[in-house]
Every structure is written in structure tokens, then in C-alpha cells.
Short mmCIF file of C-alpha atoms in Angstrom, two decimals:
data_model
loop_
_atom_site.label_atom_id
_atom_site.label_comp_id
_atom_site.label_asym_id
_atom_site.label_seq_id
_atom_site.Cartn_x
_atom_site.Cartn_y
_atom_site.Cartn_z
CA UNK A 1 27.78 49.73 13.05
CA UNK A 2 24.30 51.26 12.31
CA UNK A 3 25.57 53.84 9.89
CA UNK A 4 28.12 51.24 8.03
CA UNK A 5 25.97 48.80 6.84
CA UNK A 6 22.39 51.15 6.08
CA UNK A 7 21.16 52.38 9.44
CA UNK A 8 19.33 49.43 10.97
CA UNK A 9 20.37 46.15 12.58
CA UNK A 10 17.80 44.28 10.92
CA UNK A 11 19.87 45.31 7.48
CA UNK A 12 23.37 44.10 9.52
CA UNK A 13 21.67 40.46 10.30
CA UNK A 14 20.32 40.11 6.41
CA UNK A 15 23.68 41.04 5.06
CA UNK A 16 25.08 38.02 7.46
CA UNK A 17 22.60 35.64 6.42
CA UNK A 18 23.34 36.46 2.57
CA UNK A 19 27.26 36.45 2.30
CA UNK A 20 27.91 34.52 -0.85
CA UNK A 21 30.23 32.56 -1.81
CA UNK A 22 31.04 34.66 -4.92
CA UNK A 23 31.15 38.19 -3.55
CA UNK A 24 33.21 39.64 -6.63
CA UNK A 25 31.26 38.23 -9.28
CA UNK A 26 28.28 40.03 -7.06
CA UNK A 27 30.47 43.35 -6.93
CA UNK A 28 29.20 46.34 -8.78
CA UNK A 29 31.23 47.63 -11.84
CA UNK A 30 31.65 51.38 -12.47
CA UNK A 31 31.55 51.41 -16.75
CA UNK A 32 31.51 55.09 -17.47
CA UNK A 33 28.32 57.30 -16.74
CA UNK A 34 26.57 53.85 -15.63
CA UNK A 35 27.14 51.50 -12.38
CA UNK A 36 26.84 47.95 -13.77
CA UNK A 37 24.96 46.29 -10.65
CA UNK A 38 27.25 42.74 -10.46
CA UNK A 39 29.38 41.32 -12.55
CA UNK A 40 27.60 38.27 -14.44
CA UNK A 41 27.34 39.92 -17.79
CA UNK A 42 25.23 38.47 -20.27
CA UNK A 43 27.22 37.79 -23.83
CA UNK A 44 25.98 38.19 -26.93
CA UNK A 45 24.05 34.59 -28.25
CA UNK A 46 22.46 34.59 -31.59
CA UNK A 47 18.40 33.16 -31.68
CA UNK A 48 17.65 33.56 -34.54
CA UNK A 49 13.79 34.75 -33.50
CA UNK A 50 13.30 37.62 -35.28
CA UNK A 51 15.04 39.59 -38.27
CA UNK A 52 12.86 42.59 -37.37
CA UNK A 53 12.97 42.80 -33.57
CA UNK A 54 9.43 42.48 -31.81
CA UNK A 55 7.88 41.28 -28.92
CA UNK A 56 8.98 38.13 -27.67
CA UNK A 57 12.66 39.50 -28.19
CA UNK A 58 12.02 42.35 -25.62
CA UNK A 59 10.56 39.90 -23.33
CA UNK A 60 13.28 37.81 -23.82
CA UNK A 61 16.16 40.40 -22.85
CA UNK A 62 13.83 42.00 -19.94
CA UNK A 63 13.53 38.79 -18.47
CA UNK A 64 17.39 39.02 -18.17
CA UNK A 65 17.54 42.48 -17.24
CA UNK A 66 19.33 41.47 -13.31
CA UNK A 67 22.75 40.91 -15.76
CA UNK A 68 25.17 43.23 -15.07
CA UNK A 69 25.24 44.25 -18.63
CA UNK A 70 23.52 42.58 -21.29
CA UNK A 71 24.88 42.48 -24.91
CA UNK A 72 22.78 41.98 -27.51
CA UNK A 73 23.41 38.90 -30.12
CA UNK A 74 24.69 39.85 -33.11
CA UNK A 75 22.94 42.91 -34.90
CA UNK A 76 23.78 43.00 -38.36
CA UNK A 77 24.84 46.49 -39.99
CA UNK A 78 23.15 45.44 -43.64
CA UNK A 79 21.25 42.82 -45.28
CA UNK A 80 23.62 40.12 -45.63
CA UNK A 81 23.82 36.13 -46.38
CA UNK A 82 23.73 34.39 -42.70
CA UNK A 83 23.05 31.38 -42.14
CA UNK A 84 20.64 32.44 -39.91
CA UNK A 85 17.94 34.20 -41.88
CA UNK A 86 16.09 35.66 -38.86
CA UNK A 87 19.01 36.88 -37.29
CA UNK A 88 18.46 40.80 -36.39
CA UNK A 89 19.68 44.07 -37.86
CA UNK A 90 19.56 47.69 -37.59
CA UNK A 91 20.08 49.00 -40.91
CA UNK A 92 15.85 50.29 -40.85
CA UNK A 93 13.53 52.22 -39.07
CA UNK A 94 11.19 49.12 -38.19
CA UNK A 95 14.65 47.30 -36.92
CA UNK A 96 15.26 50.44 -34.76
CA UNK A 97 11.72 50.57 -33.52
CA UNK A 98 11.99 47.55 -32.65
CA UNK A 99 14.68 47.54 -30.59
CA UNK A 100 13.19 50.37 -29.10
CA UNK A 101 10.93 48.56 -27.49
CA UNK A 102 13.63 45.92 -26.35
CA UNK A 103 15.38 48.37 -24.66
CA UNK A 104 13.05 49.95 -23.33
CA UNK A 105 11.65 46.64 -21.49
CA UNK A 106 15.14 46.21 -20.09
CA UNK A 107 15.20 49.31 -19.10
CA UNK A 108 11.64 49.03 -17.09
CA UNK A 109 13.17 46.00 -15.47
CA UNK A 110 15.93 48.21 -14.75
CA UNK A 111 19.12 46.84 -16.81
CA UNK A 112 21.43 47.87 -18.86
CA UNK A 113 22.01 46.72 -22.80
CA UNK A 114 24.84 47.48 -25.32
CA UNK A 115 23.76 46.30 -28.80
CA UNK A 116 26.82 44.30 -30.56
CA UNK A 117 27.00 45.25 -33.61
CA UNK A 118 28.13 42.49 -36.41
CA UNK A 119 29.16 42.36 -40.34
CA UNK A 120 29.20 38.27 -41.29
CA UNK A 121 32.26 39.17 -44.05
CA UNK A 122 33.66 36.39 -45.44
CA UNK A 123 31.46 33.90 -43.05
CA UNK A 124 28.59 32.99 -45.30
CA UNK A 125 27.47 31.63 -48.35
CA UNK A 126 26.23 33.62 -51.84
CA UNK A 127 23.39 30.86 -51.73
CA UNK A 128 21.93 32.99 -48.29
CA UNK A 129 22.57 36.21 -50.33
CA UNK A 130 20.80 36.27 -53.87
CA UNK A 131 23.92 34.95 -55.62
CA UNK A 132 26.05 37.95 -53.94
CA UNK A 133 29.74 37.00 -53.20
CA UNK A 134 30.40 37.77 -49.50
CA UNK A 135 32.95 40.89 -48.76
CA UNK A 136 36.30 40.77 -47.00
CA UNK A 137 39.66 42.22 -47.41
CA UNK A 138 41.19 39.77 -49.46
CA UNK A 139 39.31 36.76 -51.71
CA UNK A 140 40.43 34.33 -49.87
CA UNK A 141 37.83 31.62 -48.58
CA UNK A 142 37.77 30.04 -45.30
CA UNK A 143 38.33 26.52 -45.09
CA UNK A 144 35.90 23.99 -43.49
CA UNK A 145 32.64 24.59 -41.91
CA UNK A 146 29.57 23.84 -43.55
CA UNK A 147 26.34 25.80 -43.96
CA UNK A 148 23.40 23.26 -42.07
CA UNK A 149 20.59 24.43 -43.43
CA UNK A 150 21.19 24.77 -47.51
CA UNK A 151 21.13 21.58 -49.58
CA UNK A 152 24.60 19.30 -49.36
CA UNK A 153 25.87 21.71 -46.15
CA UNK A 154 28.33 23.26 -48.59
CA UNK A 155 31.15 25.20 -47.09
CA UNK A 156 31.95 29.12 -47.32
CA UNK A 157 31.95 30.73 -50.48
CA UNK A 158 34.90 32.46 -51.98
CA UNK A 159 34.75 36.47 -51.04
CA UNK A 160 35.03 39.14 -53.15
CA UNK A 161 37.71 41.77 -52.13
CA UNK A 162 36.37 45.10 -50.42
CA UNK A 163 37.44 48.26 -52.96
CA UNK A 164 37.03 50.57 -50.23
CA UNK A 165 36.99 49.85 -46.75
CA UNK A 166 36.01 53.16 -45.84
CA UNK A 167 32.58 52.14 -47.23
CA UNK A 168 32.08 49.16 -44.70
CA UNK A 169 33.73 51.84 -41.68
CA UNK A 170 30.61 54.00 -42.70
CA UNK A 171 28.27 51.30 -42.53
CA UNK A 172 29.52 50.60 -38.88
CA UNK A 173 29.36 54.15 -38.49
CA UNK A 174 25.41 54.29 -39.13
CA UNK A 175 24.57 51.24 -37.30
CA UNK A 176 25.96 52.67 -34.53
CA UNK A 177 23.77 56.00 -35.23
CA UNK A 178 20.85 53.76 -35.59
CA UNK A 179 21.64 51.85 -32.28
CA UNK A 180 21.54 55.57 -30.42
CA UNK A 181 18.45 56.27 -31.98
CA UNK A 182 17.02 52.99 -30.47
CA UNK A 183 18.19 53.89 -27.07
CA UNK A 184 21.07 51.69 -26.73
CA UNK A 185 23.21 52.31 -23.50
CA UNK A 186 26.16 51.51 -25.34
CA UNK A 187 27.66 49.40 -28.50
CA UNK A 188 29.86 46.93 -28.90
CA UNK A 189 32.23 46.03 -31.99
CA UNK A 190 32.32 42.48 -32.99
CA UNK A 191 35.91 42.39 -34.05
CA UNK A 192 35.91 38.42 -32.95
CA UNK A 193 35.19 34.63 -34.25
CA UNK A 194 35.88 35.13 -37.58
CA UNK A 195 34.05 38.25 -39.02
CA UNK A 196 34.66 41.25 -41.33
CA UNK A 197 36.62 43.13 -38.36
CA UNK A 198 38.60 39.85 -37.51
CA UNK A 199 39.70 39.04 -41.36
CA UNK A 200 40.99 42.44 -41.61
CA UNK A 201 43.39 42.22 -38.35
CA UNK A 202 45.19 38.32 -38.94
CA UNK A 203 47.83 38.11 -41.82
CA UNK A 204 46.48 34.19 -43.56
CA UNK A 205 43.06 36.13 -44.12
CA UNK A 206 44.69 39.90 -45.20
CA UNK A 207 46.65 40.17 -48.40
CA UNK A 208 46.35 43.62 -49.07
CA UNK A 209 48.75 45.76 -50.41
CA UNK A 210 47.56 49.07 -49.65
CA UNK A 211 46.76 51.23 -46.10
CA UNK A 212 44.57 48.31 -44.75
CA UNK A 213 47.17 45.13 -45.08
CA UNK A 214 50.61 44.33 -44.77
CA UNK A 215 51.42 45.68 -41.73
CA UNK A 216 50.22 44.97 -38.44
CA UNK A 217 49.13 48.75 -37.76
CA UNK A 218 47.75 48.22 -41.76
CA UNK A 219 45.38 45.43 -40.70
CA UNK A 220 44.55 47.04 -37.33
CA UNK A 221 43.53 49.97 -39.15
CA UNK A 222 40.31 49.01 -40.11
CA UNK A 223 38.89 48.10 -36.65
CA UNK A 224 40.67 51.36 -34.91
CA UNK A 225 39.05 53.49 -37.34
CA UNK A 226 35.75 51.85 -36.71
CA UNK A 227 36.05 52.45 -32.77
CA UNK A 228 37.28 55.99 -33.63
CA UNK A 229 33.84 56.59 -35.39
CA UNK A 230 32.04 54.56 -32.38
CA UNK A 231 33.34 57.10 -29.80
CA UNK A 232 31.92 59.99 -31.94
CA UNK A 233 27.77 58.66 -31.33
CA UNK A 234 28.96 57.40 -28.08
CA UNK A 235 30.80 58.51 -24.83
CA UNK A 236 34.37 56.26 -25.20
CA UNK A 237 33.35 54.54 -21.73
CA UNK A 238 30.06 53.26 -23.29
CA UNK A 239 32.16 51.28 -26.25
CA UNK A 240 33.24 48.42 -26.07
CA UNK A 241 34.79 45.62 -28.57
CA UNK A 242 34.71 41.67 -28.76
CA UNK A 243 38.60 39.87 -29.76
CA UNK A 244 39.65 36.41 -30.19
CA UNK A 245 43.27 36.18 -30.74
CA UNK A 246 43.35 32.96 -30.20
CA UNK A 247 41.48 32.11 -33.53
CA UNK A 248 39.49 29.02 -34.36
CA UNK A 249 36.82 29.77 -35.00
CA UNK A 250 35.70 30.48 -39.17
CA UNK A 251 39.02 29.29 -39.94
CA UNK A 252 40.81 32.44 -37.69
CA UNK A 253 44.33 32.32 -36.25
CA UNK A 254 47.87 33.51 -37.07
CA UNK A 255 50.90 31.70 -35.78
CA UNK A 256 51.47 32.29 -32.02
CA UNK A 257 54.28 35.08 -32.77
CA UNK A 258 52.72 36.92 -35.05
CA UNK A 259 49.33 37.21 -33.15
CA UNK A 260 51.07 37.84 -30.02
CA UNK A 261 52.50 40.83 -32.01
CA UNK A 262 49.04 41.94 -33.99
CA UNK A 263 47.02 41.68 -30.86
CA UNK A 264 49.29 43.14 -28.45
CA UNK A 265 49.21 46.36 -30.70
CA UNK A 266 45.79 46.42 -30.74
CA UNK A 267 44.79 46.37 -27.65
CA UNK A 268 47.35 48.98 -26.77
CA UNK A 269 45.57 51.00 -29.13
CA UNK A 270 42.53 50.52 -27.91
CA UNK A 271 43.51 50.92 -24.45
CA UNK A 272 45.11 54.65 -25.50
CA UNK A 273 41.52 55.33 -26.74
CA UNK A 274 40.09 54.94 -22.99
CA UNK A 275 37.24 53.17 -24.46
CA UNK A 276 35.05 51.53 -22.05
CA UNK A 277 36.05 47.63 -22.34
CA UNK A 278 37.81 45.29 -24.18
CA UNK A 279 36.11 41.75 -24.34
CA UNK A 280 38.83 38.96 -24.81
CA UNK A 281 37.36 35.07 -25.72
CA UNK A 282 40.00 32.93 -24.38
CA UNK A 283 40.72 29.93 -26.74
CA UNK A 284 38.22 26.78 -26.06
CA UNK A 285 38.23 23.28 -27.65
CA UNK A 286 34.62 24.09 -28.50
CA UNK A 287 35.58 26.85 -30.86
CA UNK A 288 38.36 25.30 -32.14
CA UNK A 289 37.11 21.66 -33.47
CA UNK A 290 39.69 21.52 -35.77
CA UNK A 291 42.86 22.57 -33.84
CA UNK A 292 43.09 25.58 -36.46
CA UNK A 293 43.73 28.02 -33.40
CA UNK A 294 46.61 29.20 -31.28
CA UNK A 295 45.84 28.52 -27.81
CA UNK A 296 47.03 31.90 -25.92
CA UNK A 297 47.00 33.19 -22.61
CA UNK A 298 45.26 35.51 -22.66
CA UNK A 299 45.75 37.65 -19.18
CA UNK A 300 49.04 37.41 -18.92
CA UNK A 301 49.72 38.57 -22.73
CA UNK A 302 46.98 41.07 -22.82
CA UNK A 303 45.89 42.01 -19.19
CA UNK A 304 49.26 44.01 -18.36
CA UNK A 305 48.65 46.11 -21.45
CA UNK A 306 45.10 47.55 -20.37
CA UNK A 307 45.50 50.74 -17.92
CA UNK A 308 42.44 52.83 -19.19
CA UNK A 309 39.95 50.00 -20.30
CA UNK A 310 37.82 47.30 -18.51
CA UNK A 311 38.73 43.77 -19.62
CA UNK A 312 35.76 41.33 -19.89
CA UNK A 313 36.27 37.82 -20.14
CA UNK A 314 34.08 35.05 -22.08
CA UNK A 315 33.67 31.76 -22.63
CA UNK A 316 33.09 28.99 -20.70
CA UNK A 317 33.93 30.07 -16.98
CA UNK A 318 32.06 28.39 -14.16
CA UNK A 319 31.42 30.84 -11.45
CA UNK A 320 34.16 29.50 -9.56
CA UNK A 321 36.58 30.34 -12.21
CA UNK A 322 35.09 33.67 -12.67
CA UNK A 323 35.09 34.43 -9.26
CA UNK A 324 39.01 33.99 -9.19
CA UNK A 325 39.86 35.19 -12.30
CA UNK A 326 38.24 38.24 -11.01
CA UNK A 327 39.91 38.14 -7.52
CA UNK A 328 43.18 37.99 -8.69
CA UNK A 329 42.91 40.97 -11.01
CA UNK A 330 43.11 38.88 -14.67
CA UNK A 331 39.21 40.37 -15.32
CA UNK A 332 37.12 43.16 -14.40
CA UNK A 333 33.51 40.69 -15.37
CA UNK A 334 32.71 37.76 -17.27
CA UNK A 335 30.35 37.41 -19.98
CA UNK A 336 28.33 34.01 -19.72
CA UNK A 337 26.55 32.87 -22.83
CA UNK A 338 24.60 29.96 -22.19
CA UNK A 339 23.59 29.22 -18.22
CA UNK A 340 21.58 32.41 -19.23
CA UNK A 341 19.24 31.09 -21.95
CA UNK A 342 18.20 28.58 -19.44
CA UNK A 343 18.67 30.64 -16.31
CA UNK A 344 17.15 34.01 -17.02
CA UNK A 345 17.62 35.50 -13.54
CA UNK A 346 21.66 33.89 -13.36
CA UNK A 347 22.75 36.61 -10.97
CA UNK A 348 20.32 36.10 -8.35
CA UNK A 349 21.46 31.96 -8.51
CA UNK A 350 25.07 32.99 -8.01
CA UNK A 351 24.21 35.17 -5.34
CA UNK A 352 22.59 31.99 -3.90
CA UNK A 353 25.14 29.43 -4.98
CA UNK A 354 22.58 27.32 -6.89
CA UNK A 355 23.66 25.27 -10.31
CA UNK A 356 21.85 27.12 -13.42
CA UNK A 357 19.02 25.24 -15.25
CA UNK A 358 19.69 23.26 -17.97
CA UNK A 359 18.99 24.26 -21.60
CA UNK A 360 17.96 22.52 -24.75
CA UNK A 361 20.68 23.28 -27.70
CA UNK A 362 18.50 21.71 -30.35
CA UNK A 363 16.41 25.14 -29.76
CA UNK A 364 18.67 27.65 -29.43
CA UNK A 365 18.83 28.46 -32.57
CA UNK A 366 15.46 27.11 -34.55
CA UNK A 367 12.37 25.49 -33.27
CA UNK A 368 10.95 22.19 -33.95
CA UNK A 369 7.86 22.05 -36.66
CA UNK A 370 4.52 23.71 -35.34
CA UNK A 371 6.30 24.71 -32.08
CA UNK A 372 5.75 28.13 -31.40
CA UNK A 373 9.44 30.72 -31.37
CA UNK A 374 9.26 31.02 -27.92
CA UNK A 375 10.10 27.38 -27.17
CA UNK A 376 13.75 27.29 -25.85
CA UNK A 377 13.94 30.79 -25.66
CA UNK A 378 11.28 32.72 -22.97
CA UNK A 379 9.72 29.16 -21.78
CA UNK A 380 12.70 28.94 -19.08
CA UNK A 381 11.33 29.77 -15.75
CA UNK A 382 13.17 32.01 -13.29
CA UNK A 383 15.06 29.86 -10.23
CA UNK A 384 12.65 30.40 -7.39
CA UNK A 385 15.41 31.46 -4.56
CA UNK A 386 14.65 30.89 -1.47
CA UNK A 387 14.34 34.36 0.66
CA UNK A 388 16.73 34.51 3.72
CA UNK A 389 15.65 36.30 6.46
#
């Protein structure tokens, strides 16, 4: 018994008084070269506090450095019209330093942290971008959706097709460069919700007639030769990507047969690539205000097809749900978005079986007049957990 469980009784009686009552979510996670210590993984939120990462953003994502994994928010890959204007990027050296020193925080703390790297496409307005028409694969505008913070919350702007989208591959390309030089642990594609990568892949959003449309190993092409360029900077097990077949979201979503068919390629090709995990959003009312999406489900389409890749899950899962999902084999982890903006140490309350804290939406993703940018976003206290002895 001694040797088993660490050498000591002492250690045997602890590990009886702290059984949980979510022991997989609390499992560690082998993801390549690195041991991902549970499995409450933190997804990617955007803040909108700071276009030029600094500070308060590393002690931010240090405070949440007891995730599993941590993925950034959004990082865009050039200047571009979001709504957002202090959303991050790493297209600079004072953007890489400064994620630098995010890292490194988490690292101190002793996390882990992919940086999720973004391209808005078609999802903004020339308004946000010096009169620039927004790039996607074909000029066609999504519908709905409007823009809070510019005069009359207009809607999205027509797009202006991409010539080449070998140019926008290379721009991932040197993000992903840039997000090594920062010290990254890994990167993750947003190919999800509605941006450049997504347009590309669903057939109402792609009407292009040459290697990157028609097709659905055309309009996968774009977002496979991304990843292929990803697991050049990057071991394949420390890249991962973010899908949403079930639309919604930005006006995203094909008809159920034809995504079935365009995602169900992908993530076989993905899967051939051994990369390190594929992150599926499974379809939520939330996202989908308008009932623009196709509801899918999304293990038993997509789980049987991954043999060489983790398979994240996000949004919305309680614990409970994540703890089954989990124990029946339909996910390897869950990402959870918002219990932790307001619940910076959310691991350590699982582990205990406490609720998480609250948070205030009206600041996640501006601040109210004169408040200083760390209201609603490093003010949360940790959940004091009772030690059991």
C-alpha cells in the first residue's frame, strides 16, 4: 500500500479525504512533449484589454495558470477592423514582447498556454478599418449582426474577394513564427464562429471557382494548408485547431448533409496529420440567436473519425456534463470559457465540488467610464478552498 499511493500513510488518508466527485475532469492529459495537469482547459475569451499585450494581461492568464491548458483569446495575425479595437495581435515585436512576458508569468505559476491565433475575414466592418473592405473568399456579406459600438450598429460590410490565398496562409504562417518567438507552448488555429478559416470551408460563404472552392477538399484546402505550415514552427502534438460545424454564429452553417460531408473530411484530414487536438464547439442556442445553424451531434459524427488526435470539447458544459462526456469516451477535455473569468483558480473548485463565482458580462468586454481595465477582469478573487486534512 505504501509504495502505491507515494510511500507514506499519511499520503493514503489525504488521498481518501480528497476523492472528488469529478475524478476525470481532474485526470492528467498527455498532449505531446507536455502532461496537461487536469482536464478543465481554459478557452479562448476575447477582453479586449490591451492591443499591445502588457501587464495586467500576464497577470490575468497567470492567475489562471492551474488550467489544464490555457488558450489565449483571439490573437490577431494583422491589423484588421474588429469590433474590438484593443483586441491583441502578434504581427510586431512589442506584441511579441509582450506576450513574452504573459507567458512567461504562466509559466512561473507553472501552466501551460497555446496562443489562438485569429484572422476576423469577412466579420467586421470597413468603418473599424480606415475605409478597407474586409477579406474573404468570396464577396459575399454576412447577414445580421450589428457592430455595438459604431454609430446606428450597422451590420457587416460587404468583403472583398482574396486574389491569393496563399498570401493570408503566409500571414498565418508568421504569426505562428512570431508566437514561437514569444514562447508559446503551442498554437491553435481558429478555423471556428465565423472567421477567415471558417468562410473558406462552408459552401453559402465559398463561391470560388478555382483550387480553394467548389469542392469540399477545394474549401478545406485553405485551413489544411495552414495546419501544414503550423506543424513546420511547431511539433504536430503542440497544434491544435478550433471547428464549429454546426454554424451560427456570423451567419455560418451549411445544410446538415453537406456539412456532415465537409466536416467529416476535415477532420479526417486533420486526424491523418496526428496533430495534437481538434477543438469541436457543439451547437448552442446562445450562438445561434437566429436559428441560422444546423444543430449536429457532434461525437457521434466526428468522435469515431479521430484515432491520432485529442478531441476537446467547448461550450457550455457544467462539470457534470463534462465529467461524463469525458467518462464515456465522447472527449478527451473541455474548454470552459466563462466560470473562469470569474473563477480564476476553476480547477481547484472542481476538485472541491464548489459552484464557480459569478461574473459581470457588462465587463467582459469594456469597462464602465473612469473604471480602471482591470475591473471585471483580475478583480475576481480566487475561491478560498477549504484544506482537508
Amino acid at each position: 500500500i505504501n509504495a502505491e499511493y507515494g510511500g507514506t500513510f499519511s499520503k493514503l488518508i489525504k488521498r481518501l479525504f480528497q476523492m472528488t466527485t469529478f475524478p476525470k475532469l481532474l485526470t492528467p492529459l498527455k498532449l505531446g512533449n507536455y502532461t496537461l495537469k487536469n482536464r478543465v482547459l481554459m478557452a479562448s475569451m476575447t477582453r479586449n484589454r490591451g492591443l499591445v499585450p502588457n501587464e495586467l494581461n500576464a497577470e490575468y492568464y497567470s492567475q489562471r495558470a492551474s488550467a489544464g491548458l490555457i488558450l489565449t483569446e483571439g490573437t490577431l495575425v494583422e491589423p484588421q477592423g474588429t469590433e474590438w479595437p484593443f483586441a491583441p495581435g502578434i504581427w510586431n515585436k512589442k506584441q511579441i514582447a509582450g506576450w513574452k512576458k504573459v507567458v512567461d508569468d504562466v509559466h512561473a505559476k507553472g501552466g501551460l498556454i497555446f496562443c489562438q491565433l485569429w484572422h476576423l475575414g469577412r466579420a467586421q466592418h470597413l468603418l473599424h478599418n480606415c475605409g478597407r473592405a474586409p477579406p474573404a473568399p468570396s464577396a459575399i456579406a454576412a447577414k445580421g449582426g450589428k457592430f455595438r459600438l459604431l454609430a446606428g450598429a450597422p451590420s457587416y460590410s460587404v468583403p472583398e474577394a482574396i486574389d491569393d490565398p496563399r498570401e493570408y496562409v503566409q500571414m498565418f504562417k508568421q504569426g505562428a513564427l512570431n508566437a514561437k518567438e514569444a514562447g508559446f507552448d503551442g498554437i491553435e488555429l481558429h478555423g471556428a464562429n465565423g472567421y477567415l478559416p471558417h468562410v473558406f470551408l462552408e459552401l453559402h460563404s465559398n463561391k470560388r471557382t478555382d483550387s480553394y472552392g467548389g469542392s469540399v477538399q477545394n474549401r478545406a484546402r485553405f485551413v489544411l494548408e495552414i495546419i501544414d505550415e503550423f506543424t513546420k514552427i511547431y511539433d504536430k502534438k503542440h497544434v491544435g485547431i478550433k471547428l464549429s460545424p454546426s454554424g451560427g454564429y456570423n451567419d455560418m452553417g451549411d445544410p446538415e448533409e453537406e456539412a456532415i460531408k465537409t466536416y467529416s473530411y476535415l477532420v479526417s484530414e486533420l486526424d491523418k496529420r496526428e496533430i495534437g487536438y481538434i477543438q469541436i464547439c457543439r451547437w448552442g442556442e446562445a450562438f445561434d440567436p437566429t436559428n441560422r445553424g444546423t444543430p449536429l451531434d457532434v461525437t457521434k459524427l466526428f468522435r469515431p473519425l479521430i484515432k491520432n488526435s485529442l478531441l476537446f470539447l467547448n461550450f457550455g458544459f457544467t462539470f457534470e456534463e463534462a465529467e461524463k462526456w469525458i467518462s464515456e469516451g465522447n472527449a478527451d477535455a473541455v474548454t470552459f470559457g466563462r466560470p473562469f473569468i470569474g473563477t480564476p483558480n476553476l480547477p481547484e473548485v472542481v476538485e472541491a465540488n464548489l459552484a464557480p463565482q459569478p461574473s459581470n458580462y457588462t465587463t467582459y468586454y469594456v469597462v464602465p467610464d473612469g473604471a480602471p481595465w482591470s475591473t471585471g477582469y483580475t478583480d475576481y478573487p480566487a475561491v478560498k478552498i477549504e484544506k482537508k486534512i
